[in-house]
Amino acid sequence: KEANPSDYVPDVRILISKNDGKNWIENLKDIVVGDVFYLRFELTIENRKFFGRDTAINYSIAIPATEILECTLQDYSGKVTVIPAADVLKDFTRYDFTALASKKPNKSIVMFQCKALQAGTHRLQVTFDDNVNDMHSKNATMVYIEQKEGE
């Protein structure tokens, strides 16, 4: 039997640190243009049918209006890899990854060191290949602000 997109269910958590990774919060607002910060994506993908094997699922992370200074991936094996710079597309940078979907999935962690480039409201996206239903794509809103005078 072929798998269908509802067989694979991802869980994605997006966190930010404005203090070198000491504290992580889910509020992606009030990031000052020019400031360096960290984005952390924690991801697992459950295989609800479990066909006797783990399944590789491709996913992409697109981050708008942001310079990516460094990207690392701690994958299902626990290994940490520095990911080369991705192509900067129209107004965003996209990175592509692979995670294993399994009955008891391991967490993959993607960490970005970022610099906010442009004030405004920006939508970052996590999207998956055709194995995963589109309804599981994850969007988050980041708000970049100009530094106030005197700060």
Backbone as ProteinMPNN parsed JSONL, in Angstrom:
{"seq_chain_A": "KEANPSDYVPDVRILISKNDGKNWIENLKDIVVGDVFYLRFELTIENRKFFGRDTAINYSIAIPATEILECTLQDYSGKVTVIPAADVLKDFTRYDFTALASKKPNKSIVMFQCKALQAGTHRLQVTFDDNVNDMHSKNATMVYIEQKEGE", "coords_chain_A": {"N_chain_A": [[0.843, -1.19, 0.0], [0.53, 2.181, -0.857], [1.845, 5.073, 0.769], [-0.074, 7.773, 2.078], [-0.494, 11.382, 2.167], [-1.548, 11.978, 4.697], [-0.475, 10.172, 6.381], [1.903, 10.968, 7.461], [2.916, 13.049, 9.985], [4.051, 16.064, 10.901], [5.675, 17.829, 13.592], [6.371, 21.006, 14.443], [8.353, 23.399, 15.978], [9.081, 26.764, 16.555], [11.555, 28.872, 17.674], [13.085, 31.755, 19.248], [16.101, 33.447, 20.105], [17.442, 36.214, 21.646], [19.674, 36.593, 23.024], [22.175, 35.205, 22.573], [21.457, 32.475, 22.718], [20.898, 31.854, 25.345], [18.341, 32.124, 26.44], [15.192, 31.01, 25.202], [12.375, 31.883, 23.295], [8.977, 31.952, 22.018], [8.013, 34.21, 20.82], [8.269, 36.1, 18.071], [8.652, 38.83, 17.697], [9.36, 42.406, 17.67], [12.098, 42.587, 16.906], [15.068, 44.162, 16.457], [16.152, 45.953, 13.637], [19.231, 45.179, 12.197], [20.2, 43.93, 14.451], [21.685, 40.937, 15.772], [20.481, 37.669, 16.034], [19.147, 34.452, 17.101], [17.473, 31.825, 15.427], [15.591, 28.947, 16.068], [14.608, 25.858, 14.962], [12.674, 23.213, 15.826], [11.986, 19.937, 15.016], [9.947, 17.133, 14.415], [8.808, 14.185, 12.732], [6.115, 12.194, 12.553], [5.432, 8.884, 11.597], [2.488, 7.636, 10.913], [1.458, 5.291, 9.939], [3.455, 3.425, 9.818], [5.362, 1.567, 8.026], [7.174, -0.435, 8.453], [9.599, 0.64, 8.051], [11.685, 3.551, 8.296], [10.906, 6.728, 6.842], [12.251, 9.006, 4.545], [11.731, 12.42, 4.598], [11.513, 15.376, 2.837], [12.094, 18.785, 3.581], [11.674, 22.368, 3.653], [12.977, 25.479, 4.781], [12.132, 28.778, 4.745], [13.282, 31.999, 5.052], [12.515, 35.324, 5.355], [13.792, 38.672, 4.546], [16.205, 38.691, 5.963], [19.567, 38.308, 6.899], [21.465, 35.442, 6.775], [23.784, 34.345, 8.937], [24.968, 32.047, 9.885], [24.246, 28.561, 9.694], [23.233, 25.637, 11.307], [22.694, 22.117, 11.602], [21.33, 19.769, 13.719], [20.854, 16.565, 13.45], [18.755, 13.571, 13.242], [20.616, 11.639, 13.98], [22.074, 12.847, 15.867], [24.3, 14.191, 15.146], [26.028, 17.217, 14.501], [25.987, 19.549, 11.941], [27.447, 22.037, 9.928], [25.705, 23.969, 7.722], [26.092, 24.833, 4.352], [25.823, 28.151, 2.907], [22.673, 29.041, 1.611], [20.87, 29.579, -1.483], [20.001, 32.922, -2.061], [16.902, 33.949, -2.64], [14.242, 35.777, -4.215], [13.093, 37.658, -2.041], [13.896, 36.294, 0.157], [15.694, 33.717, 1.994], [16.26, 30.324, 1.341], [16.493, 27.161, 2.805], [17.112, 23.697, 2.405], [16.251, 20.535, 3.735], [16.401, 17.139, 5.086], [14.409, 14.911, 6.921], [13.78, 12.1, 9.08], [10.849, 10.267, 9.058], [9.181, 8.451, 11.455], [7.818, 5.846, 13.576], [8.429, 6.409, 16.235], [9.632, 9.245, 16.293], [12.822, 10.954, 16.075], [14.137, 14.074, 17.193], [14.952, 16.706, 15.013], [17.077, 19.49, 14.87], [17.339, 22.682, 13.673], [19.438, 25.4, 13.489], [19.731, 28.848, 13.173], [21.895, 31.592, 12.838], [21.166, 34.873, 12.734], [20.619, 38.07, 11.069], [18.638, 40.839, 11.265], [17.226, 42.539, 8.526], [15.359, 44.351, 7.342], [12.847, 46.582, 8.284], [9.532, 45.713, 9.266], [6.716, 43.473, 8.798], [7.193, 40.075, 8.503], [6.904, 36.891, 6.924], [7.894, 33.755, 7.834], [8.442, 30.419, 6.592], [7.829, 26.909, 6.857], [7.919, 24.213, 4.85], [6.845, 21.098, 3.387], [7.651, 18.061, 1.53], [5.764, 16.187, -0.991], [4.914, 14.001, 0.473], [3.767, 14.799, 2.793], [0.831, 16.272, 4.055], [-0.319, 19.425, 2.894], [-1.53, 20.999, 4.818], [0.022, 20.82, 7.039], [2.13, 22.512, 6.766], [4.09, 25.127, 8.146], [3.754, 28.386, 9.276], [5.151, 31.431, 10.431], [5.097, 34.626, 11.951], [7.36, 37.24, 11.8], [8.45, 40.223, 13.303], [10.198, 42.957, 12.449], [11.755, 45.819, 13.683], [12.631, 49.316, 13.548], [15.424, 50.712, 15.248], [14.804, 52.668, 18.093], [15.205, 56.199, 18.513], [17.938, 57.312, 20.483], [18.458, 54.92, 21.735]], "CA_chain_A": [[0.0, 0.0, 0.0], [1.259, 3.452, -0.922], [1.56, 6.022, 1.844], [-0.736, 9.001, 1.644], [0.052, 12.503, 2.936], [-2.024, 12.051, 6.086], [0.265, 9.183, 7.164], [3.068, 11.62, 8.048], [2.457, 14.228, 10.73], [5.165, 16.779, 11.512], [5.503, 18.751, 14.712], [7.41, 22.016, 14.263], [8.375, 24.465, 16.98], [10.002, 27.821, 16.136], [11.948, 29.656, 18.84], [14.059, 32.821, 19.004], [16.92, 33.908, 21.218], [18.083, 37.501, 21.388], [20.822, 36.689, 23.939], [23.16, 34.151, 22.278], [20.986, 31.13, 23.039], [20.695, 31.63, 26.786], [16.896, 31.974, 26.64], [14.45, 30.8, 23.954], [10.952, 32.201, 23.404], [8.245, 31.769, 20.777], [7.576, 35.513, 20.333], [9.204, 36.554, 17.039], [8.33, 40.234, 17.468], [10.238, 43.441, 18.21], [13.493, 42.319, 16.597], [15.583, 45.433, 15.941], [16.92, 45.859, 12.391], [20.673, 45.227, 12.447], [20.556, 43.057, 15.566], [21.945, 39.52, 15.511], [19.675, 36.813, 16.895], [19.126, 33.053, 16.689], [16.212, 31.118, 15.217], [15.746, 27.51, 16.308], [13.481, 25.068, 14.474], [12.679, 21.847, 16.349], [11.078, 19.239, 14.122], [9.813, 15.674, 14.355], [7.765, 13.761, 11.802], [5.606, 10.875, 12.94], [4.878, 8.004, 10.568], [1.307, 7.069, 11.579], [1.145, 3.955, 9.399], [4.652, 2.618, 10.053], [5.453, 0.52, 7.014], [8.324, -1.275, 8.738], [10.838, 1.377, 7.79], [11.607, 5.009, 8.381], [10.748, 7.363, 5.536], [12.896, 10.31, 4.422], [10.828, 13.506, 4.211], [12.226, 16.615, 2.546], [11.405, 20.002, 4.0], [12.38, 23.618, 3.392], [12.751, 26.617, 5.668], [12.326, 30.036, 4.023], [13.356, 33.111, 6.007], [12.55, 36.578, 4.598], [14.333, 39.948, 5.057], [17.15, 38.293, 6.998], [20.86, 37.773, 6.488], [21.806, 34.241, 7.546], [25.217, 34.376, 9.217], [25.381, 30.654, 10.012], [23.165, 27.594, 9.858], [23.672, 24.299, 11.721], [21.657, 21.093, 11.721], [21.556, 18.595, 14.571], [19.854, 15.672, 12.869], [18.269, 12.408, 13.979], [21.746, 10.856, 14.487], [22.711, 13.636, 16.909], [25.452, 14.865, 14.56], [25.832, 18.63, 14.172], [26.622, 19.882, 10.67], [27.294, 23.41, 9.457], [25.096, 23.923, 6.404], [26.558, 25.946, 3.522], [24.835, 29.193, 2.608], [21.678, 28.704, 0.59], [20.611, 30.637, -2.452], [19.101, 33.992, -1.665], [15.926, 34.115, -3.695], [13.729, 37.149, -4.342], [13.178, 38.41, -0.783], [14.097, 35.37, 1.271], [16.698, 32.667, 1.853], [15.635, 29.02, 1.573], [17.354, 26.016, 3.099], [16.429, 22.419, 2.229], [16.724, 19.495, 4.656], [15.691, 15.871, 5.095], [14.206, 14.332, 8.248], [13.205, 10.763, 9.026], [9.548, 10.043, 9.686], [9.135, 7.106, 12.026], [6.792, 5.627, 14.598], [8.908, 7.189, 17.38], [10.621, 10.09, 15.614], [13.829, 11.735, 16.777], [14.044, 15.493, 16.893], [15.979, 17.431, 14.26], [17.133, 20.895, 15.283], [18.046, 23.568, 12.746], [19.716, 26.654, 14.169], [20.217, 29.923, 12.31], [22.337, 32.865, 13.393], [20.528, 35.78, 11.779], [20.669, 39.518, 11.248], [17.433, 41.459, 10.704], [17.629, 43.486, 7.483], [14.375, 45.327, 6.863], [11.702, 46.747, 9.176], [8.25, 45.283, 8.725], [6.188, 42.169, 9.196], [7.704, 39.094, 7.547], [6.394, 35.54, 7.202], [8.777, 32.645, 7.513], [7.661, 29.233, 6.259], [8.379, 25.556, 6.813], [7.081, 23.433, 3.941], [7.251, 19.694, 3.268], [7.449, 17.458, 0.218], [4.421, 15.659, -1.264], [4.552, 12.952, 1.427], [3.101, 15.425, 3.944], [-0.297, 17.12, 3.693], [-0.007, 20.861, 2.935], [-2.057, 21.633, 6.033], [1.046, 20.76, 8.088], [3.122, 23.572, 6.586], [4.072, 26.005, 9.314], [4.098, 29.786, 9.038], [5.296, 32.246, 11.636], [5.287, 36.039, 11.627], [8.437, 37.943, 12.489], [8.3, 41.674, 13.182], [11.447, 43.693, 12.579], [11.483, 47.231, 13.95], [13.783, 50.221, 13.545], [15.849, 51.094, 16.594], [14.27, 53.972, 18.492], [16.21, 57.225, 18.776], [18.441, 57.351, 21.856], [18.696, 53.583, 22.304]], "C_chain_A": [[0.878, 1.239, 0.0], [0.87, 4.317, 0.28], [0.778, 7.191, 1.263], [-0.303, 10.125, 2.579], [-0.448, 12.602, 4.37], [-1.315, 11.031, 6.978], [1.431, 9.804, 7.921], [2.655, 12.937, 8.685], [3.656, 14.903, 11.408], [4.727, 17.613, 12.712], [6.675, 19.722, 14.632], [7.256, 23.07, 15.344], [9.43, 25.477, 16.547], [10.271, 28.721, 17.345], [12.969, 30.709, 18.429], [14.83, 33.09, 20.286], [17.583, 35.206, 20.8], [19.326, 37.672, 22.266], [21.756, 35.476, 23.806], [22.737, 32.756, 22.739], [20.8, 30.829, 24.517], [19.227, 31.387, 27.108], [16.229, 31.863, 25.284], [12.984, 31.091, 24.196], [10.302, 32.001, 22.038], [7.799, 33.088, 20.145], [8.611, 36.08, 19.368], [8.992, 38.029, 16.708], [9.388, 41.143, 18.096], [11.715, 43.1, 18.074], [14.028, 43.572, 15.899], [16.434, 45.183, 14.697], [18.4, 46.058, 12.714], [21.123, 44.338, 13.584], [20.782, 41.626, 15.08], [21.138, 38.708, 16.522], [19.737, 35.387, 16.362], [17.696, 32.582, 16.498], [16.494, 29.632, 15.372], [14.463, 26.818, 15.859], [13.644, 23.657, 15.017], [11.602, 21.081, 15.602], [11.125, 17.729, 14.346], [8.713, 15.364, 13.349], [7.373, 12.331, 12.149], [5.063, 10.147, 11.716], [3.715, 7.259, 11.227], [0.942, 5.672, 11.079], [2.255, 2.96, 9.681], [4.72, 1.398, 9.147], [6.662, -0.379, 7.228], [9.654, -0.608, 8.46], [10.596, 2.868, 8.013], [11.529, 5.574, 6.976], [11.423, 8.727, 5.546], [11.885, 11.32, 3.894], [11.677, 14.757, 3.989], [11.405, 17.806, 3.038], [12.296, 21.204, 3.741], [12.008, 24.645, 4.448], [13.093, 27.869, 4.872], [12.228, 31.191, 5.019], [13.501, 34.417, 5.224], [13.302, 37.695, 5.33], [15.399, 39.754, 6.126], [18.454, 37.833, 6.365], [21.17, 36.583, 7.383], [23.322, 34.225, 7.706], [25.779, 32.97, 9.347], [24.15, 29.78, 10.184], [23.777, 26.26, 10.255], [22.463, 23.391, 11.843], [22.14, 20.027, 12.68], [20.469, 17.608, 14.174], [19.518, 14.514, 13.788], [19.404, 11.554, 14.535], [22.442, 11.577, 15.642], [23.914, 14.415, 16.402], [25.097, 16.311, 14.237], [26.642, 18.956, 12.926], [26.4, 21.352, 10.375], [26.818, 23.323, 8.011], [25.622, 25.096, 5.574], [25.436, 26.941, 3.234], [23.922, 28.742, 1.478], [21.561, 29.849, -0.397], [19.671, 31.669, -1.848], [18.178, 34.219, -2.85], [15.375, 35.534, -3.627], [13.865, 37.961, -3.048], [13.423, 37.503, 0.407], [15.223, 34.392, 0.946], [16.023, 31.347, 2.196], [16.707, 27.956, 1.777], [16.513, 24.754, 2.978], [17.094, 21.358, 3.109], [15.943, 18.207, 4.429], [15.589, 15.405, 6.54], [13.625, 12.936, 8.065], [11.873, 10.738, 9.748], [9.553, 8.621, 10.208], [8.061, 7.037, 13.095], [7.131, 6.416, 15.87], [10.02, 8.106, 16.869], [11.597, 10.775, 16.56], [13.728, 13.189, 16.321], [15.228, 15.94, 16.046], [15.91, 18.885, 14.707], [17.953, 21.661, 14.261], [18.188, 24.916, 13.442], [20.297, 27.651, 13.175], [20.717, 31.07, 13.171], [21.954, 33.893, 12.338], [20.82, 37.236, 12.104], [19.46, 40.095, 10.533], [17.841, 42.557, 9.723], [16.651, 44.617, 7.225], [13.181, 45.387, 7.809], [10.424, 46.298, 8.48], [7.845, 43.932, 9.285], [6.553, 41.17, 8.104], [7.229, 37.698, 7.948], [7.45, 34.507, 6.837], [7.938, 31.388, 7.375], [8.489, 27.969, 6.395], [7.411, 24.752, 5.958], [7.693, 22.048, 3.75], [7.013, 19.188, 1.856], [6.046, 16.846, 0.121], [3.994, 14.531, -0.335], [3.711, 13.487, 2.588], [1.998, 16.349, 3.435], [0.08, 18.592, 3.867], [-0.494, 21.545, 4.2], [-1.037, 21.628, 7.172], [2.18, 21.748, 7.861], [2.986, 24.535, 7.751], [4.524, 27.393, 8.89], [4.242, 30.484, 10.377], [5.581, 33.67, 11.19], [6.411, 36.605, 12.483], [8.214, 39.437, 12.274], [9.646, 42.318, 13.481], [11.108, 45.163, 12.725], [12.772, 48.045, 13.848], [14.141, 50.546, 14.995], [15.34, 52.483, 16.905], [15.43, 54.934, 18.784], [16.638, 57.171, 20.246], [18.667, 55.995, 22.471], [20.007, 53.016, 21.814]], "O_chain_A": [[1.843, 1.335, 0.757], [-0.271, 4.294, 0.742], [0.95, 7.55, 0.098], [0.202, 9.858, 3.67], [0.19, 13.265, 5.187], [-1.523, 11.019, 8.191], [1.901, 9.24, 8.909], [2.118, 13.823, 8.021], [4.207, 14.374, 12.373], [3.576, 18.036, 12.822], [7.833, 19.316, 14.739], [6.157, 23.567, 15.592], [10.55, 25.096, 16.208], [9.347, 29.258, 17.955], [13.632, 30.58, 17.4], [14.3, 32.98, 21.392], [18.205, 35.291, 19.741], [19.955, 38.73, 22.27], [22.082, 34.815, 24.792], [23.586, 31.946, 23.112], [20.57, 29.681, 24.898], [18.901, 30.548, 27.947], [16.631, 32.526, 24.328], [12.404, 30.617, 25.172], [10.993, 31.894, 21.024], [7.258, 33.082, 19.04], [9.696, 36.491, 19.781], [9.138, 38.429, 15.553], [10.19, 40.718, 18.927], [12.494, 43.298, 19.007], [13.497, 43.988, 14.869], [17.315, 44.324, 14.694], [18.769, 46.995, 13.421], [22.308, 44.017, 13.683], [20.164, 41.169, 14.118], [21.115, 39.023, 17.712], [20.31, 35.138, 15.301], [16.815, 32.894, 17.299], [17.497, 29.12, 14.876], [13.371, 27.151, 16.319], [14.626, 22.979, 14.715], [10.448, 21.506, 15.55], [12.197, 17.132, 14.452], [7.804, 16.167, 13.136], [8.172, 11.399, 12.055], [4.331, 10.719, 10.908], [3.941, 6.345, 12.02], [0.191, 4.955, 11.74], [1.998, 1.76, 9.77], [4.195, 0.334, 9.474], [7.129, -1.02, 6.286], [10.711, -1.219, 8.615], [9.472, 3.364, 7.929], [12.03, 4.969, 6.028], [11.194, 9.523, 6.457], [11.258, 11.096, 2.859], [12.463, 15.144, 4.854], [10.18, 17.824, 2.922], [13.515, 21.078, 3.625], [10.881, 24.677, 4.941], [14.213, 28.01, 4.381], [11.233, 31.34, 5.729], [14.486, 34.607, 4.51], [13.435, 37.676, 6.554], [15.497, 40.535, 7.072], [18.447, 37.058, 5.408], [21.142, 36.699, 8.608], [24.055, 34.105, 6.724], [26.923, 32.717, 8.969], [23.142, 30.205, 10.747], [24.728, 25.798, 9.624], [21.357, 23.837, 12.148], [23.211, 19.448, 12.497], [19.302, 17.79, 14.518], [19.932, 14.472, 14.947], [19.18, 10.804, 15.485], [23.295, 10.999, 16.317], [24.49, 15.214, 17.14], [24.0, 16.597, 13.759], [27.838, 18.673, 12.862], [25.294, 21.862, 10.548], [27.456, 22.679, 7.177], [25.601, 26.235, 6.04], [24.254, 26.605, 3.311], [24.37, 28.132, 0.508], [22.083, 30.941, -0.177], [18.677, 31.328, -1.208], [18.614, 34.629, -3.925], [16.004, 36.407, -3.027], [14.691, 38.872, -2.986], [13.185, 37.9, 1.548], [15.646, 34.255, -0.202], [15.311, 31.241, 3.194], [17.682, 27.868, 1.03], [15.353, 24.728, 3.39], [18.318, 21.29, 3.216], [14.962, 18.179, 3.687], [16.557, 15.488, 7.296], [13.047, 12.626, 7.023], [11.776, 11.138, 10.909], [9.894, 7.688, 9.48], [7.471, 8.051, 13.468], [6.255, 7.008, 16.5], [11.202, 7.788, 16.994], [11.254, 11.127, 17.688], [13.291, 13.481, 15.208], [16.372, 15.589, 16.333], [14.828, 19.44, 14.898], [19.114, 21.337, 14.01], [17.214, 25.497, 13.919], [21.23, 27.341, 12.435], [20.05, 31.477, 14.122], [22.369, 33.793, 11.183], [21.203, 37.593, 13.219], [19.273, 39.87, 9.337], [18.685, 43.398, 10.033], [17.07, 45.733, 6.919], [12.571, 44.36, 8.104], [10.256, 46.476, 7.274], [8.529, 43.341, 10.12], [6.262, 41.388, 6.928], [7.159, 37.361, 9.13], [7.852, 34.397, 5.679], [6.859, 31.286, 7.958], [9.682, 27.95, 6.093], [6.233, 24.623, 6.291], [8.896, 21.853, 3.927], [6.276, 19.796, 1.08], [5.241, 16.977, 1.043], [2.828, 14.137, -0.348], [3.03, 12.727, 3.276], [2.209, 17.117, 2.496], [0.715, 18.967, 4.853], [0.066, 22.561, 4.612], [-1.206, 22.346, 8.157], [3.102, 21.821, 8.673], [1.892, 24.733, 8.279], [5.55, 27.552, 8.229], [3.54, 30.165, 11.337], [6.23, 33.89, 10.168], [6.418, 36.472, 13.706], [7.832, 39.86, 11.183], [10.164, 42.242, 14.596], [10.279, 45.695, 11.988], [13.867, 47.516, 14.041], [13.266, 50.641, 15.856], [15.434, 53.383, 16.07], [16.494, 54.521, 19.242], [15.807, 57.005, 21.139], [19.039, 55.917, 23.642], [20.375, 51.902, 22.185]]}, "name": "protein", "num_of_chains": 1, "seq": "KEANPSDYVPDVRILISKNDGKNWIENLKDIVVGDVFYLRFELTIENRKFFGRDTAINYSIAIPATEILECTLQDYSGKVTVIPAADVLKDFTRYDFTALASKKPNKSIVMFQCKALQAGTHRLQVTFDDNVNDMHSKNATMVYIEQKEGE"}
